[in-house]
Amino acid sequence: MNNIRQITILGSTGSIGESTLDVIARHPDRFQAFALTANNNVAKMLEQCQRFKPRYAVMLDAASAEQLALKISAGGINTDVLSGVESLEKVASLPEVDAVMAAIVGAAGIRPTFAAAEAGKLVLLANKETLVMAGRIFMDLVKQHHATLLPIDSEHNAIYQSLPANFNGDLKVSGINKILLTASGGPFRKTPLSALDSVTPEQACAHPNWDMGRKISVDSATMMNKGLEVIEAHWLFNAPAEKIQVVIHPQSVIHSMVSYVDGSVVAQLGNPDMRTPIAHAMGYPERIESGVPALDMFKVAHLDFEEPDFNKFVCLRLSYEALKLGNNMPTVLNAANEVAVESFLNGQMKFTAIPAMIEHALQHVACESIATLADVLATDAHTRLVAKEWLQRHNHHHGELSYSSSN
Ligand code: NAD
Ligand code: MG
């Protein structure tokens, strides 16, 4: 019994969280859900507690935690219900925990993900925003506390699998020429720039290959997701911006590649299902079943590749710029993007205003060095104010948005 890995899932009610529980359920002899956490989805959390019987359930929202606690005790389930960010940090760092799946969406994930690293856990990182906001600080923390970091993001997991086993963070020593980061191109790959003005949140969230949460779906539509992933790859693999090339590959079968100086290109392929990278990281170094069907090459038949259009996908250009500027600029990029995506999803602004808001923030927040998590959170908070001010002025000049009148 004592070699069953105790897993905390930060964001268990989300898309990655549910896929993680699916893998856990296939391997009761290997894994146990120790703690599950969510923002405010009481109904789903109750179901998960009934099925997985975790030691702890944490709801960020106190009222949701109260509701859940009543139902848990009425159901006779032996799960302690907690609330608040401190409780998220606690269940990410308790001594009983072996691994933490960091799958909260956005900047909200940073504090519990930091807590897991500080406690020296095996950190399974889906929350790419942590690395974008605080890459150097987080990587230093992982090293300092002897935590282990394994990437869940499908591209980074694929790169990890395509690197030599003894990769020590030096591309040159390993004979690596470039990292080829694949991108599906999202739902608007073929939509002309002139038509992007009037696309709706529903269209933006209809991803051709992947079924994901709404924030990352919009990020895929703007290609900001790929921009965030360029920065994520920079920190995970110690690769400068010019060594990370984005390759559009509409089928999402190749999840990324590593190009070596001898002309070899090593890739990882598979069906687009996050249970593959999740099972890879959870079982590592062993291979375990994930529930994902084997790739049928005859069904795939074609693999296509295109160059990305940096004029149409402005967010991709801005991400490279923020990475090259360094300091707090990636933090600014991330915070402005979160405000922009939320404003777009709420119907407060057009799809094409997303890069405009982010560019404004990058130009109006001072470029400063950051050394601590407090610095990161201060930049994050300040950028959100700058972005919201921009939105107010923008809507004042352009009028409120109405989808029905725009087409
Ligand atoms: P999601 O929206 O489906 O789920 C988010 C989870 O976080 C939910 O459990 C929600 O309750 C919780 N949450 C939301 N706000 C919170 C807050 N303020 N405090 C605490 N918990 C909060 O998102 P997702 O698609 O599962 O993505 C999660 C993360 O994984 C993101 O960082 C995303 O970029 C990354 N990721 C997702 C995929 C995918 O296929 N979905 C792929 C690669 C990377
Ligand atoms: Mg990805």
XYZ file of C-alpha atoms and ligand atoms in Angstrom:
452
model
C 0.000 0.000 0.000
C 2.763 2.449 0.876
C 3.941 2.957 -2.677
C 0.620 4.365 -3.818
C 1.318 7.929 -4.903
C -0.803 10.534 -3.130
C -1.873 13.198 -5.625
C -3.221 16.693 -5.058
C -5.102 18.100 -8.030
C -5.271 21.887 -8.110
C -8.266 22.598 -10.356
C -9.825 19.119 -10.317
C -13.160 20.244 -11.800
C -11.531 21.634 -14.953
C -10.638 20.007 -18.233
C -7.121 18.921 -17.127
C -8.381 18.038 -13.646
C -11.004 15.668 -15.034
C -8.525 14.032 -17.406
C -6.174 13.532 -14.449
C -8.915 11.839 -12.416
C -9.655 9.630 -15.409
C -6.023 8.423 -15.390
C -6.063 7.988 -11.588
C -9.227 5.868 -11.848
C -7.461 3.509 -14.273
C -4.641 2.866 -11.754
C -6.024 2.456 -8.230
C -2.915 0.397 -7.412
C -0.631 3.355 -8.233
C -2.443 6.581 -7.421
C -4.819 8.019 -4.885
C -6.512 11.429 -5.013
C -5.322 13.006 -1.768
C -6.803 16.485 -2.230
C -9.116 17.959 -4.856
C -9.577 21.699 -5.345
C -11.865 23.990 -7.317
C -13.055 27.566 -7.498
C -16.827 27.285 -6.922
C -18.271 24.289 -8.782
C -19.920 22.556 -5.812
C -21.934 20.014 -7.810
C -18.934 18.646 -9.690
C -16.738 18.655 -6.595
C -19.361 16.693 -4.665
C -19.480 14.055 -7.416
C -15.671 13.826 -7.403
C -15.584 13.461 -3.617
C -18.201 10.707 -3.729
C -16.208 8.816 -6.325
C -12.580 9.429 -5.243
C -12.964 9.944 -1.475
C -10.079 12.409 -1.093
C -8.738 13.346 2.330
C -9.340 17.056 1.537
C -11.542 19.091 -0.760
C -10.796 22.803 -1.098
C -13.105 25.388 -2.630
C -11.494 28.796 -3.153
C -14.856 30.388 -2.480
C -15.923 30.235 1.194
C -19.684 30.075 0.517
C -19.130 27.173 -1.902
C -17.045 25.397 0.727
C -19.865 25.768 3.247
C -22.381 24.286 0.814
C -20.048 21.435 -0.029
C -19.319 20.684 3.644
C -23.049 20.295 4.379
C -23.523 17.852 1.506
C -20.358 15.925 2.355
C -21.393 15.376 5.956
C -24.971 14.524 4.927
C -23.507 11.929 2.534
C -21.279 10.432 5.220
C -18.088 11.025 3.195
C -14.845 11.241 5.142
C -13.410 14.346 3.401
C -12.370 17.567 5.153
C -13.643 20.663 3.355
C -11.493 23.812 3.443
C -11.541 27.175 1.662
C -9.272 30.025 0.590
C -5.877 30.401 -1.057
C -4.025 29.386 2.124
C -5.835 26.047 2.042
C -4.858 25.573 -1.612
C -1.250 26.148 -0.550
C -1.671 23.762 2.358
C -2.957 20.796 0.327
C -0.199 21.413 -2.244
C 2.497 21.089 0.412
C 1.378 18.678 3.174
C 3.973 15.970 3.895
C 1.630 13.149 2.787
C 1.519 14.550 -0.771
C 3.794 12.961 -3.383
C 2.736 14.843 -6.514
C 0.774 17.967 -7.336
C -1.088 18.432 -10.597
C -1.047 22.217 -11.090
C -4.145 22.709 -13.250
C -5.763 25.911 -12.048
C -6.315 28.309 -14.936
C -4.468 31.629 -15.028
C -2.573 33.711 -12.500
C -4.763 32.270 -9.722
C -2.622 29.131 -9.944
C 0.664 30.757 -9.021
C 0.548 30.700 -5.199
C -0.387 27.016 -4.713
C 2.009 25.989 -7.516
C 4.804 27.888 -5.755
C 3.834 26.166 -2.488
C 4.197 22.744 -4.133
C 7.664 23.615 -5.456
C 8.734 25.048 -2.121
C 7.697 21.801 -0.434
C 9.913 19.873 -2.882
C 7.044 17.975 -4.506
C 6.819 16.324 -7.889
C 5.102 19.173 -9.737
C 3.089 18.212 -12.809
C 2.731 21.579 -14.481
C -0.292 22.389 -16.646
C -0.631 25.971 -15.335
C 1.709 27.570 -17.897
C 0.809 31.030 -16.582
C 3.034 30.394 -13.527
C 6.084 30.051 -15.785
C 5.101 33.031 -17.937
C 4.585 35.283 -14.909
C 7.558 34.195 -12.860
C 9.755 31.891 -14.930
C 13.142 32.562 -13.394
C 11.856 32.766 -9.819
C 9.882 29.537 -10.177
C 12.715 27.588 -11.832
C 15.101 28.744 -9.080
C 12.598 27.664 -6.439
C 12.295 24.203 -8.004
C 16.071 23.822 -7.955
C 16.545 25.203 -4.466
C 13.934 22.903 -2.898
C 14.790 19.824 -4.977
C 11.331 19.659 -6.474
C 10.847 17.756 -9.721
C 9.084 19.489 -12.593
C 7.389 17.570 -15.400
C 5.505 19.387 -18.167
C 1.860 18.505 -18.843
C 1.271 20.973 -21.672
C 1.192 18.612 -24.665
C 3.886 20.470 -26.631
C 6.299 20.673 -23.718
C 5.633 17.102 -22.749
C 6.414 16.152 -26.365
C 9.652 18.185 -26.304
C 10.581 16.562 -23.003
C 10.063 13.144 -24.605
C 12.095 14.168 -27.677
C 15.109 15.469 -25.737
C 17.994 13.176 -24.801
C 17.479 11.546 -21.390
C 20.619 13.252 -20.044
C 19.595 16.754 -21.181
C 21.092 19.165 -18.663
C 19.687 22.465 -19.886
C 22.413 23.107 -22.461
C 21.058 22.925 -26.028
C 24.549 23.130 -27.521
C 26.004 20.271 -25.481
C 23.069 18.085 -26.547
C 23.521 18.988 -30.220
C 20.148 20.702 -30.448
C 19.624 23.143 -33.259
C 16.047 24.231 -32.549
C 12.862 23.428 -30.730
C 9.943 23.168 -33.143
C 6.774 24.074 -31.242
C 3.704 22.925 -33.135
C 0.416 24.844 -33.143
C -2.941 23.868 -34.594
C -3.605 27.454 -35.679
C -6.901 27.382 -33.771
C -10.406 27.938 -35.116
C -9.433 31.052 -37.142
C -6.441 29.663 -39.019
C -8.219 30.248 -42.310
C -10.328 33.235 -41.284
C -9.149 36.457 -42.988
C -7.904 39.222 -40.690
C -10.765 41.475 -41.805
C -13.347 38.976 -40.502
C -11.807 38.601 -37.029
C -13.457 41.838 -35.864
C -16.865 40.214 -35.620
C -16.140 36.717 -34.280
C -18.092 35.683 -31.170
C -16.927 33.963 -27.950
C -18.734 30.797 -29.085
C -16.801 30.735 -32.375
C -13.539 31.434 -30.549
C -14.139 28.583 -28.097
C -14.895 26.008 -30.799
C -11.419 24.501 -31.116
C -11.005 22.108 -34.071
C -8.913 19.454 -32.236
C -8.883 19.955 -28.463
C -11.659 20.186 -25.872
C -10.425 22.683 -23.248
C -11.487 25.353 -20.745
C -12.756 28.662 -22.166
C -9.722 30.786 -21.300
C -7.193 28.554 -23.050
C -9.644 28.115 -25.950
C -9.674 31.881 -26.572
C -5.879 31.873 -26.175
C -5.724 29.257 -28.922
C -7.931 31.378 -31.174
C -5.654 34.438 -30.776
C -2.575 32.173 -30.768
C -1.628 33.801 -27.466
C -1.595 30.229 -26.187
C 1.362 29.519 -28.477
C 3.017 32.742 -27.368
C 2.659 31.721 -23.705
C 4.057 28.315 -24.690
C 7.119 29.896 -26.318
C 7.859 31.569 -22.976
C 7.065 28.324 -21.132
C 9.535 26.441 -23.377
C 12.151 29.138 -22.812
C 12.128 28.473 -19.056
C 11.631 24.713 -19.096
C 14.369 23.988 -21.627
C 16.639 27.009 -21.184
C 16.122 27.928 -24.847
C 16.542 31.492 -26.179
C 13.636 32.935 -28.172
C 15.435 32.511 -31.509
C 15.831 28.770 -30.876
C 12.075 28.257 -30.503
C 10.214 28.127 -33.794
C 6.438 27.946 -34.062
C 5.212 25.563 -36.763
C 1.532 25.450 -37.696
C 0.400 21.834 -37.959
C -3.391 21.748 -38.286
C -3.889 18.035 -37.463
C -2.377 18.284 -33.935
C -0.886 14.803 -34.288
C 2.753 15.845 -33.872
C 2.792 17.547 -30.478
C 6.222 19.171 -31.015
C 9.723 18.318 -32.226
C 13.401 18.756 -31.477
C 15.746 19.457 -34.383
C 19.361 18.280 -33.952
C 22.590 19.492 -35.624
C 23.028 16.210 -37.512
C 19.753 16.815 -39.373
C 17.629 14.514 -37.217
C 14.244 15.736 -36.092
C 12.739 13.813 -33.170
C 8.993 14.170 -32.605
C 6.283 12.824 -30.337
C 3.004 11.871 -32.023
C -0.380 10.869 -30.686
C -4.087 11.528 -30.741
C -4.934 14.963 -29.357
C -5.995 13.828 -25.874
C -4.406 15.310 -22.740
C -4.542 11.964 -20.963
C -1.371 10.995 -22.887
C 0.930 13.709 -21.444
C -0.831 13.364 -18.066
C -0.187 9.593 -17.940
C 3.370 10.100 -19.186
C 4.177 12.511 -16.366
C 2.243 10.621 -13.685
C 3.822 7.279 -14.478
C 7.298 8.613 -15.280
C 9.718 6.934 -15.861
C 7.333 4.046 -16.477
C 4.750 3.972 -19.274
C 1.194 3.431 -18.107
C -2.155 3.147 -19.873
C -4.064 6.381 -20.345
C -7.258 5.330 -22.087
C -6.134 7.055 -25.291
C -6.568 4.826 -28.355
C -3.474 4.007 -30.419
C -2.752 6.423 -33.247
C -4.095 5.104 -36.547
C -1.590 6.338 -39.150
C -3.848 5.353 -42.051
C -6.631 7.482 -40.647
C -4.191 10.363 -40.103
C -2.854 9.958 -43.672
C -1.586 13.567 -43.962
C 0.586 15.794 -41.845
C 0.570 19.425 -42.985
C 2.795 22.329 -41.958
C 2.532 26.093 -42.444
C 4.388 29.182 -41.303
C 2.518 31.315 -38.751
C 1.234 34.741 -39.825
C 2.589 37.213 -37.265
C 0.536 40.079 -38.735
C -2.735 38.264 -38.257
C -1.828 36.655 -34.930
C -0.478 39.775 -33.218
C -0.459 38.038 -29.821
C 2.228 35.674 -31.052
C 4.446 38.608 -32.088
C 3.822 40.372 -28.744
C 4.825 37.226 -26.840
C 8.200 37.005 -28.593
C 8.705 40.725 -27.924
C 7.862 40.347 -24.226
C 10.223 37.379 -23.928
C 13.053 39.324 -25.574
C 12.458 42.364 -23.327
C 12.488 40.052 -20.306
C 12.157 41.436 -16.762
C 8.483 41.901 -15.834
C 7.269 42.103 -19.449
C 6.015 38.494 -19.680
C 4.107 39.110 -16.415
C 2.516 42.178 -18.034
C 1.707 40.189 -21.172
C -0.012 37.487 -19.128
C -2.017 39.827 -16.882
C -3.217 41.998 -19.778
C -4.168 38.878 -21.698
C -6.252 37.575 -18.798
C -8.161 40.862 -18.563
C -8.562 40.925 -22.349
C -9.863 37.360 -22.593
C -12.312 37.905 -19.752
C -13.557 41.156 -21.313
C -14.005 39.425 -24.668
C -15.834 36.462 -23.119
C -18.120 38.871 -21.200
C -19.041 40.651 -24.408
C -17.302 43.874 -23.328
C -14.949 44.069 -26.301
C -14.181 42.655 -29.720
C -11.827 39.777 -30.432
C -9.426 42.138 -32.213
C -9.252 44.366 -29.130
C -7.413 41.553 -27.295
C -3.991 42.242 -28.854
C -4.644 46.001 -28.765
C -5.180 45.912 -25.004
C -2.084 43.780 -24.462
C 0.094 45.999 -26.639
C -1.115 49.038 -24.718
C -0.174 47.399 -21.405
C 3.274 46.395 -22.671
C 3.888 50.005 -23.693
C 2.518 51.641 -20.548
C 3.739 49.470 -17.695
C 7.368 50.257 -16.867
C 9.861 47.535 -17.720
C 11.407 46.598 -14.383
C 13.310 43.678 -12.982
C 11.456 41.303 -10.666
C 13.054 39.255 -7.926
C 10.269 37.901 -5.723
C 6.751 36.523 -5.934
C 5.553 39.775 -4.318
C 7.100 41.746 -7.229
C 5.306 39.469 -9.680
C 1.949 39.892 -7.964
C 2.440 43.681 -7.826
C 3.134 43.848 -11.584
C 0.145 41.581 -12.198
C -2.203 43.809 -10.160
C -0.906 47.058 -11.677
C -1.219 45.722 -15.229
C -4.834 44.704 -14.633
C -5.642 48.312 -13.657
C -3.873 49.680 -16.742
C -5.757 47.226 -18.974
C -9.143 48.048 -17.434
C -8.537 51.792 -17.822
C -7.726 51.219 -21.473
C -11.004 49.309 -21.910
C -13.035 52.125 -20.381
C -11.480 54.727 -22.673
C -11.715 52.421 -25.677
C -15.421 51.720 -25.158
C -16.052 55.408 -24.553
C -14.617 56.204 -28.006
C -15.965 53.229 -29.925
C -19.267 52.658 -28.158
C -20.402 49.438 -26.516
C -20.112 46.264 -28.473
C -23.016 44.530 -30.079
C -22.488 41.331 -32.024
C -25.888 41.421 -33.694
C -25.293 44.831 -35.275
C -21.723 44.075 -36.381
C -22.739 41.626 -39.115
P -10.599 24.909 -16.860
O -11.184 26.268 -16.934
O -11.299 23.776 -17.519
O -10.391 24.511 -15.317
C -9.811 25.388 -14.396
C -9.816 24.816 -12.992
O -9.266 25.803 -12.102
C -11.195 24.490 -12.439
O -11.143 23.376 -11.591
C -11.562 25.730 -11.617
O -12.461 25.457 -10.559
C -10.204 26.135 -11.076
N -10.097 27.575 -10.841
C -10.487 28.574 -11.681
N -10.243 29.771 -11.133
C -9.699 29.528 -9.923
C -9.234 30.377 -8.871
N -9.303 31.704 -8.951
N -8.704 29.790 -7.774
C -8.666 28.449 -7.649
N -9.090 27.601 -8.604
C -9.607 28.143 -9.736
O -9.108 25.043 -17.407
P -8.228 23.920 -18.148
O -8.511 23.935 -19.598
O -8.296 22.632 -17.405
O -6.757 24.553 -17.977
C -6.088 24.522 -16.740
C -4.627 24.928 -16.963
O -3.998 23.941 -17.778
C -4.448 26.253 -17.683
O -3.325 26.907 -17.184
C -4.206 25.846 -19.125
O -3.419 26.774 -19.835
C -3.440 24.544 -18.934
N -3.560 23.616 -20.055
C -4.789 23.112 -20.399
C -4.903 22.238 -21.479
C -6.238 21.633 -21.857
O -6.276 20.793 -22.752
N -7.331 21.998 -21.226
C -3.759 21.902 -22.214
C -2.531 22.431 -21.843
C -2.434 23.286 -20.757
Mg -0.367 23.262 -25.335
